[in-house]
Coordinates of C-alpha atoms in Angstrom, one line a residue:
K827 CA 0.0 0.0 0.0
P828 CA 1.6 3.3 -1.0
F829 CA -0.2 5.4 1.6
K830 CA -0.7 4.4 5.2
Q831 CA -0.6 6.0 8.6
I832 CA 2.7 5.6 10.4
N833 CA 3.0 4.6 14.0
A834 CA 1.5 7.4 16.2
L835 CA 4.4 7.1 18.6
K836 CA 6.9 7.9 15.9
R837 CA 4.8 10.8 14.7
G838 CA 4.6 12.3 18.2
R839 CA 0.8 12.7 18.2
G840 CA -2.2 10.5 17.8
D841 CA -4.7 12.6 15.9
G842 CA -6.0 11.9 12.4
T843 CA -7.1 8.7 10.7
G844 CA -4.4 8.6 7.9
L845 CA -7.0 8.6 5.2
G846 CA -6.3 11.9 3.5
L847 CA -3.8 10.7 0.9
P848 CA -5.6 7.5 0.0
L849 CA -8.9 9.4 -0.5
T850 CA -7.1 12.1 -2.6
K851 CA -5.4 9.4 -4.7
A852 CA -8.7 7.6 -5.4
M853 CA -10.4 10.9 -6.4
V854 CA -7.5 11.8 -8.6
E855 CA -7.5 8.4 -10.4
A856 CA -11.3 8.5 -10.8
N857 CA -11.1 11.8 -12.6
R858 CA -7.9 11.1 -14.6
A859 CA -6.2 13.9 -12.8
R860 CA -2.5 14.6 -12.0
F861 CA -1.3 14.3 -8.4
T862 CA 2.2 15.2 -7.3
I863 CA 3.9 15.7 -3.9
T864 CA 7.2 17.4 -3.5
S865 CA 8.9 17.7 -0.1
T866 CA 12.0 19.6 0.9
P867 CA 13.3 19.0 4.4
G868 CA 13.2 22.2 6.5
E869 CA 11.1 24.0 3.9
G870 CA 7.8 22.1 3.6
T871 CA 5.7 20.0 1.3
L872 CA 3.9 21.0 -1.9
V873 CA 0.9 19.0 -3.0
E874 CA -0.6 19.6 -6.5
V875 CA -3.7 18.2 -8.0
G876 CA -4.4 19.1 -11.7
F877 CA -7.6 18.1 -13.4
P878 CA -7.8 17.7 -17.2
S879 CA -9.9 20.4 -18.9
T880 CA -12.4 17.8 -20.0
R881 CA -13.2 17.1 -16.3
V882 CA -13.7 20.8 -15.3
L883 CA -17.2 22.3 -15.6
A884 CA -17.6 25.6 -17.4
E885 CA -19.0 28.6 -15.4

């Protein structure tokens, strides 16, 4: 499984269910979207979700 919650003791806190990334991944795959995560230690993490124009509703 590519996404799972790590041990709460290692994280230092016990909140959350660990479902955010698996749900996002499923939504992205269902919509043929693009999902990237880039992380730089000491700076932060950038998460991008891009939907193809055929999946975006016109205003």
